[in-house]
XYZ file of C-alpha atoms in Angstrom:
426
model
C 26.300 36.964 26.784
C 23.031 38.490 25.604
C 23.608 37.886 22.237
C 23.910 33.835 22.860
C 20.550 34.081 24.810
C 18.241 33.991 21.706
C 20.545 31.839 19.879
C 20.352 29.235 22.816
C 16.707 29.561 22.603
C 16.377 29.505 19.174
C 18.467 25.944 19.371
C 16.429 24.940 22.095
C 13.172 25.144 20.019
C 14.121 23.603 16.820
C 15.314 20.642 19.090
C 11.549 20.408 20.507
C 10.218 20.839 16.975
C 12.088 17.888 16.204
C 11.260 15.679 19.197
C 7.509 16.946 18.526
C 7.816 16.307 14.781
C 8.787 12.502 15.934
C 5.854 12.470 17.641
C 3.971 13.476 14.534
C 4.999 10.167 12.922
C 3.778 8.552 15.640
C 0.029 9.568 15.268
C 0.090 9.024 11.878
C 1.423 5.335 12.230
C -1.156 4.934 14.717
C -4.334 6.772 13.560
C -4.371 5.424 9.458
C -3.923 2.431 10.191
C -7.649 2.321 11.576
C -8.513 2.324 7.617
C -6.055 -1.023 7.066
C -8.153 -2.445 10.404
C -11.537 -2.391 9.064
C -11.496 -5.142 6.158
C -8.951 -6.994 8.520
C -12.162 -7.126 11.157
C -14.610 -7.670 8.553
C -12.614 -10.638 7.970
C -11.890 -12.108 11.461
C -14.672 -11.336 13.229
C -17.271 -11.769 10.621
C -18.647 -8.538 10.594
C -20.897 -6.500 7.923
C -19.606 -3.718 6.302
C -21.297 -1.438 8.743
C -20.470 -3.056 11.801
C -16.940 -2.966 10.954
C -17.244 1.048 10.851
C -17.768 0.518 14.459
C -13.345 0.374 14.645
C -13.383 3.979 13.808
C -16.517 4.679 15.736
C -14.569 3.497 18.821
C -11.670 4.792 17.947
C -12.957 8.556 16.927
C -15.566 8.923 19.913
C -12.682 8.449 22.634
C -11.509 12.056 20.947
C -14.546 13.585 21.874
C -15.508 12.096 24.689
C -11.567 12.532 25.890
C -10.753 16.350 24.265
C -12.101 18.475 27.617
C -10.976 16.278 30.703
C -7.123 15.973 28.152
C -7.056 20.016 28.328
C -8.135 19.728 32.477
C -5.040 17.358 32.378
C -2.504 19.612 30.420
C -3.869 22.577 32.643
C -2.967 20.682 35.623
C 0.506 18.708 35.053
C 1.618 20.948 31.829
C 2.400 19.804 28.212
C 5.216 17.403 29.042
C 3.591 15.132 31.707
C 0.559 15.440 29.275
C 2.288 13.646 26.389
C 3.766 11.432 28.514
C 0.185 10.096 30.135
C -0.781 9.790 26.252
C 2.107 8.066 25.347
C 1.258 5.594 28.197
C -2.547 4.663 27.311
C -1.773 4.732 23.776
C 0.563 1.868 24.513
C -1.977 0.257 26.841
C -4.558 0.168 24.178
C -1.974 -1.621 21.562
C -1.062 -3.951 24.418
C -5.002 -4.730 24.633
C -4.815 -5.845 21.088
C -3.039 -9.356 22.010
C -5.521 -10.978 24.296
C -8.288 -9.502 22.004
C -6.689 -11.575 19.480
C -6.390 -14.671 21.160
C -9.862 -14.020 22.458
C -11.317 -13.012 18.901
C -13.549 -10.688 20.615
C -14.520 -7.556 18.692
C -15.967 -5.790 21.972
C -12.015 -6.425 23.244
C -10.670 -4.966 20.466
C -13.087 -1.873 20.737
C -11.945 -1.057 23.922
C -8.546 -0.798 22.826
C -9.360 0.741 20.286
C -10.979 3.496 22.686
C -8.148 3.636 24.888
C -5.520 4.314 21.794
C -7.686 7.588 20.793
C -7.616 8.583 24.538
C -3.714 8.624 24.820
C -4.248 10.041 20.967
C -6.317 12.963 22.494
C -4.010 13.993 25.053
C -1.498 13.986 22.574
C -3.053 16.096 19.824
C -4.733 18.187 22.195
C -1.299 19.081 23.854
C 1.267 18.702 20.782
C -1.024 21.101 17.765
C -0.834 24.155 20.109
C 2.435 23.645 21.437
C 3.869 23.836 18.028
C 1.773 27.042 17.105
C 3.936 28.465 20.356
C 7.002 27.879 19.190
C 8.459 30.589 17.423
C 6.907 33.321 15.719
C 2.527 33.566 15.641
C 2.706 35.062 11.796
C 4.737 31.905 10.788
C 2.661 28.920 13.163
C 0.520 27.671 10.382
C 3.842 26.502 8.430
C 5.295 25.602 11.663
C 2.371 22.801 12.101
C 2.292 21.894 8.830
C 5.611 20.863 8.842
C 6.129 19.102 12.146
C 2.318 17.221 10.775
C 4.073 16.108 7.369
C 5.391 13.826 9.596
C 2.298 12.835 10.414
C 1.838 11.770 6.621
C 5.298 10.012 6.635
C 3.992 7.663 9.512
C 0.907 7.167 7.375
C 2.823 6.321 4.152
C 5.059 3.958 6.223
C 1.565 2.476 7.913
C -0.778 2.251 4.411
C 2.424 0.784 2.120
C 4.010 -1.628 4.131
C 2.175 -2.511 7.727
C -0.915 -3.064 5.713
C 1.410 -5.873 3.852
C 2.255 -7.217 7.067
C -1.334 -7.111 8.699
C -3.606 -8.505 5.380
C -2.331 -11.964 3.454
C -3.610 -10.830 0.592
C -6.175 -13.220 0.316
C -9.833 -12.739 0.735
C -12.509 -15.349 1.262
C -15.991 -15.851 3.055
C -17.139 -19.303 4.051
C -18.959 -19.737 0.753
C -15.434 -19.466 -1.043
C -12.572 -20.691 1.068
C -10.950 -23.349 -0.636
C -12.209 -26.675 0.235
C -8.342 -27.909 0.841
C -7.407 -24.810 2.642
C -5.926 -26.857 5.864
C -7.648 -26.752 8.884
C -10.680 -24.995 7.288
C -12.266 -21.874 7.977
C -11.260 -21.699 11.969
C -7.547 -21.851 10.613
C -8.226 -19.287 8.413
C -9.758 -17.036 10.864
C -7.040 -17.530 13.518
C -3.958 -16.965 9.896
C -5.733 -12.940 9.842
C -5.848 -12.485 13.831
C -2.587 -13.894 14.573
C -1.097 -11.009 12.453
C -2.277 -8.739 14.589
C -0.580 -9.345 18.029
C 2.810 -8.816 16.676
C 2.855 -5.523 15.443
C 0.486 -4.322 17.929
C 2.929 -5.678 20.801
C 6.163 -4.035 18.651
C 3.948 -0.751 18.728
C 2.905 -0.966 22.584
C 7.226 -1.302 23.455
C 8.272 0.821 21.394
C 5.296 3.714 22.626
C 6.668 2.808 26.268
C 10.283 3.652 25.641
C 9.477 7.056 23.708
C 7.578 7.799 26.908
C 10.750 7.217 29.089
C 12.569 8.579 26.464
C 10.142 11.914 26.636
C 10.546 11.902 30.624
C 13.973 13.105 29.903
C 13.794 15.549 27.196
C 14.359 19.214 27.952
C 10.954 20.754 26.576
C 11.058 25.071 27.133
C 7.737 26.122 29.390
C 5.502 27.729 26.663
C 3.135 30.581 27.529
C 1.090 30.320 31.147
C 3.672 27.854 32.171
C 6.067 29.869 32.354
C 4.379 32.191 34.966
C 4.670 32.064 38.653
C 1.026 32.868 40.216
C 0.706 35.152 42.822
C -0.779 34.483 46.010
C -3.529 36.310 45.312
C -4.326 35.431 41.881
C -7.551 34.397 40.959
C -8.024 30.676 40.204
C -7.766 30.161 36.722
C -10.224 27.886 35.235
C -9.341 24.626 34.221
C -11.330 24.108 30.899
C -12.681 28.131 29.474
C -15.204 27.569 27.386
C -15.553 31.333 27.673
C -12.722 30.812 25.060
C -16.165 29.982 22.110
C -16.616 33.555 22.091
C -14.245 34.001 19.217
C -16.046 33.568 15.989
C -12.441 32.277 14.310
C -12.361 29.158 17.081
C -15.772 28.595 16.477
C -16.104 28.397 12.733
C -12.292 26.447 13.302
C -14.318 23.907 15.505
C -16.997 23.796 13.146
C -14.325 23.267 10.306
C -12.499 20.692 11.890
C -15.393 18.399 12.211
C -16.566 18.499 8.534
C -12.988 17.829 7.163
C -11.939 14.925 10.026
C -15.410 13.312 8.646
C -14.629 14.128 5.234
C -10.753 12.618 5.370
C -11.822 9.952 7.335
C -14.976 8.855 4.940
C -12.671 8.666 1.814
C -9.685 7.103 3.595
C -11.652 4.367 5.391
C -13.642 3.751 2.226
C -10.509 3.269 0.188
C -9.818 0.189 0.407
C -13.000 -1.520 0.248
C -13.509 1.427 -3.063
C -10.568 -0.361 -4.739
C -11.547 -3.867 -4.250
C -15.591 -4.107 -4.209
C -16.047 -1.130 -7.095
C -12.884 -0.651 -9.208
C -12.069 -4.521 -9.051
C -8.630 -5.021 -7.477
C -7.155 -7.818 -6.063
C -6.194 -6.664 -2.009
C -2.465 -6.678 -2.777
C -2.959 -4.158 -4.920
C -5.207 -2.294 -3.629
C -2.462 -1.914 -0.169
C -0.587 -0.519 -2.677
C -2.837 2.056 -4.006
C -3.305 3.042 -0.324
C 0.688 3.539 -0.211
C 0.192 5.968 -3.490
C -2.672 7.635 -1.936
C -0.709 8.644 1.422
C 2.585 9.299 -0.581
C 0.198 12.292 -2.425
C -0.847 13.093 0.535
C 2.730 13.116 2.222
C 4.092 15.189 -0.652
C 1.497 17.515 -0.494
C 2.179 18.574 2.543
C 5.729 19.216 2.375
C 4.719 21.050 -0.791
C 1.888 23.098 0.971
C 4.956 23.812 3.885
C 6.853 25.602 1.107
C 4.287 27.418 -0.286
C 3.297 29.041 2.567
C 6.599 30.764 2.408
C 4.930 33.387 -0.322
C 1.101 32.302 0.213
C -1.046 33.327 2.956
C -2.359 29.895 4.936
C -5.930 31.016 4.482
C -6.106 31.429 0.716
C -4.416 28.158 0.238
C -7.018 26.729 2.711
C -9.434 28.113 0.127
C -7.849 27.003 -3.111
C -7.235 23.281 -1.769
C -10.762 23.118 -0.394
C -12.472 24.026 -3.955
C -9.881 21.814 -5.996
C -11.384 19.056 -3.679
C -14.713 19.665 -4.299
C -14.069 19.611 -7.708
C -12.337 16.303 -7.562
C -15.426 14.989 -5.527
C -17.973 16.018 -7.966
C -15.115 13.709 -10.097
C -15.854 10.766 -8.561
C -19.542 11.022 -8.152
C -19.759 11.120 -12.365
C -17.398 8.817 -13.342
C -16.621 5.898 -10.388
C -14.469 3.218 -11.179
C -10.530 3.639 -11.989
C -11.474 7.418 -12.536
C -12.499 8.277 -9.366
C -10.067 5.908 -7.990
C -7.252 8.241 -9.238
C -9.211 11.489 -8.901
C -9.010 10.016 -5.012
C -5.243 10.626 -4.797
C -5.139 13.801 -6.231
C -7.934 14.862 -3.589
C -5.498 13.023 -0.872
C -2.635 15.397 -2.237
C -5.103 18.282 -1.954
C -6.187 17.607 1.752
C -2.852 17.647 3.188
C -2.571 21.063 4.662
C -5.789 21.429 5.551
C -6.018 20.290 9.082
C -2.802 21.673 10.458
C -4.172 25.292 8.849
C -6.923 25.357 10.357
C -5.822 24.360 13.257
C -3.113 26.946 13.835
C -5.881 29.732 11.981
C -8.243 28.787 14.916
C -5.693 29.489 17.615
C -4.504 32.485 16.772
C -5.011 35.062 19.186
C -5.932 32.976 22.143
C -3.498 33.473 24.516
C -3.599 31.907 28.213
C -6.884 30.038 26.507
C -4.705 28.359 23.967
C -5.060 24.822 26.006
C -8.959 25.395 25.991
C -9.073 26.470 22.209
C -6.864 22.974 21.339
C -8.946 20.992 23.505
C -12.351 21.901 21.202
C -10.479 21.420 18.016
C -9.529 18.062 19.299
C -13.157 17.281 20.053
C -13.868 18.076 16.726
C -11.999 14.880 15.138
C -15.646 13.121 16.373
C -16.435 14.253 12.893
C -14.419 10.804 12.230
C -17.258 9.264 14.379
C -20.287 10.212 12.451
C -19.695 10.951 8.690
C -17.329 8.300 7.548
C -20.621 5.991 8.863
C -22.785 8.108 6.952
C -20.912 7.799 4.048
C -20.544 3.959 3.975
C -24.504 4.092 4.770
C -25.064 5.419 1.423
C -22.534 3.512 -0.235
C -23.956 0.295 0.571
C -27.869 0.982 0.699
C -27.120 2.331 -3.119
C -24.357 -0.171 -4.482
C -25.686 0.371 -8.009
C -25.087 4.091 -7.835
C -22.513 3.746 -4.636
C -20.237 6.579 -6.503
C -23.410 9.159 -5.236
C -21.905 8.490 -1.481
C -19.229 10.961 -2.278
C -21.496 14.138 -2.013
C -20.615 13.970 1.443
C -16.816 14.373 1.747
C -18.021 17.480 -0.920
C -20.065 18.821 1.458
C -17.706 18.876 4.384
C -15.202 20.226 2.095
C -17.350 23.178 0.982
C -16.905 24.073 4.946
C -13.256 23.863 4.919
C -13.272 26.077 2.076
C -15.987 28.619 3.936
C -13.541 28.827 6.890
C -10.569 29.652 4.594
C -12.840 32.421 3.102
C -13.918 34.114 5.866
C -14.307 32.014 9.028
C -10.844 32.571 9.628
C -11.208 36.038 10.340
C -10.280 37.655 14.076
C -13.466 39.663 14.640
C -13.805 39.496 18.443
């Protein structure tokens, strides 16, 4: 009977691996297709290229705004009735999507925006360290970077074939709609926001039943959940930011920023990349994005196996100076050659997140929740330098190629923390 004790456990965690890797897909689907929103606002709400930054502003801040009060939440209720909550306002911010569309409000569609990255938050800042939990602490960085390739197969699925879905393919400006396009420019407006409320309403259902669904999965307590406190037990803290004391959770914090600002200046750039400076029609371009998540889809799985004979932290390192490299790419030659030199970087930052993620955590014990919560805050990074980037970009269009010294300089901090930062020294 002792013998079938592990082996139940054992089965028990791979099947929460597998509900959490579903999960995974989830937040992919969700989060890229911020970088499919912003030319699709630019269009139907008439906005300027920097105002329509302002979608991942919106959506970004809510992560660190949300990241401490989401770990007071999972320290309260636990991880399960935490995902659930962020399964919940996820789907209330796609729901919010339909009367901002039939408003045509972009402050509507901001708050919705805001409330998807809350229920986002709670979910990342309960899911990451629940993974890293799971099984064995020497083996948690390929543990999260497998359950997060799934995170790339919901992006894939989201840049290939919902951007199909959400964009015609066509792209005009008052000055060069067609003067027999029927009903004019109002019709055209309403063509792009009408696309929106369908998927957005599939998404908010279908988020609503995986919640039910998650209500009734079996989930195994996970570290101070499991224990029973005594009646004389001091009160343990709902948020420790005691837990900044490590150096490795710091420089992980530090980390995460740089590359969430870094991914998220070249992904939300793409697009408008392929069509204003390499020259491609939008259909194309959609499918470019589909290439550029596959890399980074396949890179992951790749980076998974690796890991099996490499540490985490020296592939960390290697990835972080092949992107640099590839940055410095783009910054000489622009056009179709940094256009491709962007997928190979997109195949290169695959692992990096879910590495340093799990690298940051280890150690932490009963401040694990605390830890997760900070990384999660970090993702701000998506906030600040994907606007800096476009800044530069579009204040420099004759040299707009330069902009890319910024994902190079977030990655040179990624490839610090895989150096040394990663190191448990207190």
């Amino acid at each position: 009977m002792g013998n079938n004790q592990p082996s139940a456990r054992k089965k028990t965690y791979y099947i929460s691996l597998a509900i959490l890797a579903g999960m995974f897909f989830i937040f992919g689907f969700v989060s890229w297709v911020n970088s499919i929103l912003i030319p699709y606002f630019r269009i139907s709400c008439e906005l300027t290229h920097f105002e329509s930054y302002f979608v991942a502003f919106a959506f970004y801040i809510a992560y660190f705004v949300m990241a401490i009060p989401s770990g007071i939440l999972l320290k309260k209720v636990g991880f399960k009735k935490g995902i659930m909550y962020g399964f919940m306002l996820t789907a209330l911010g796609a729901f919010i999507f339909v009367p901002a569309a039939l408003a045509r409000q972009f402050e509507i569609f901001l708050i919705g925006l805001f409330s998807i990255g809350t229920g986002l938050a709670i979910l990342q800042t309960a899911a990451n360290p629940y993974v890293t939990v799971l099984g064995a602490p020497e083996t948690a960085p390929r543990r999260l970077n497998l359950a997060q390739s799934f995170n790339g197969l919901g992006a894939f699925i989201a840049a290939m074939f919902l951007s199909k879905l959400i964009l015609s393919g066509t792209h005009y400006t008052r000055e060069t709609l067609p003067v027999d396009y029927p009903g004019g420019w109002q019709a055209y407006i309403q063509v792009e926001t009408d696309a929106m409320k369908f998927p957005y309403l599939m998404l908010a259902l279908l988020l609503i039943i995986i919640a039910v669904v998650f209500v009734f999965s079996k989930l195994p307590q996970i570290g101070d959940e499991s224990k029973t406190p005594s009646s004389g037990a001091k009160k343990e803290k709902l948020i420790d930011f005691g837990v900044l004391k490590h150096s490795h959770l710091r420089w992980g914090v530090i980390a995460q920023f740089f590359y969430n600002g870094g991914q998220t200046a070249i992904n939300s750039l793409f697009l408008v990349y392929c069509c204003s400076y390499a020259g491609l029609p939008e259909e194309t371009a959609t499918t470019f994005f589909g290439l550029y998540m596959l890399a980074f889809l396949v890179g992951r799985w790749i980076g998974t196996g690796l890991m099996v004979r490499f540490r985490p932290q020296d592939m960390l390192l290697v990835y972080s100076l092949m992107n640099i490299l590839l940055c410095g790419v783009v910054m000489v030659w622009g056009g179709m050659v940094g256009l491709y030199a962007m997928l190979a970087i997109s195949f290169f930052m695959s692992i990096m997140y879910p590495t340093q993620f799990s690298l940051a955590l280890k150690g932490l014990g009963d401040q694990t929740k605390s830890g997760s919560a900070f990384l999660v805050m970090a993702i701000v990074g998506n906030a600040c330098l994907p606007q800096l980037t476009a800044y530069f970009m579009h204040a420099n269009e004759h040299i707009y190629y330069a902009a890319y010294c910024v994902p190079m300089i977030c990655f040179i901090f990624c490839a610090y923390y895989g150096w040394k930062g990663y190191k448990v020294i207190d």
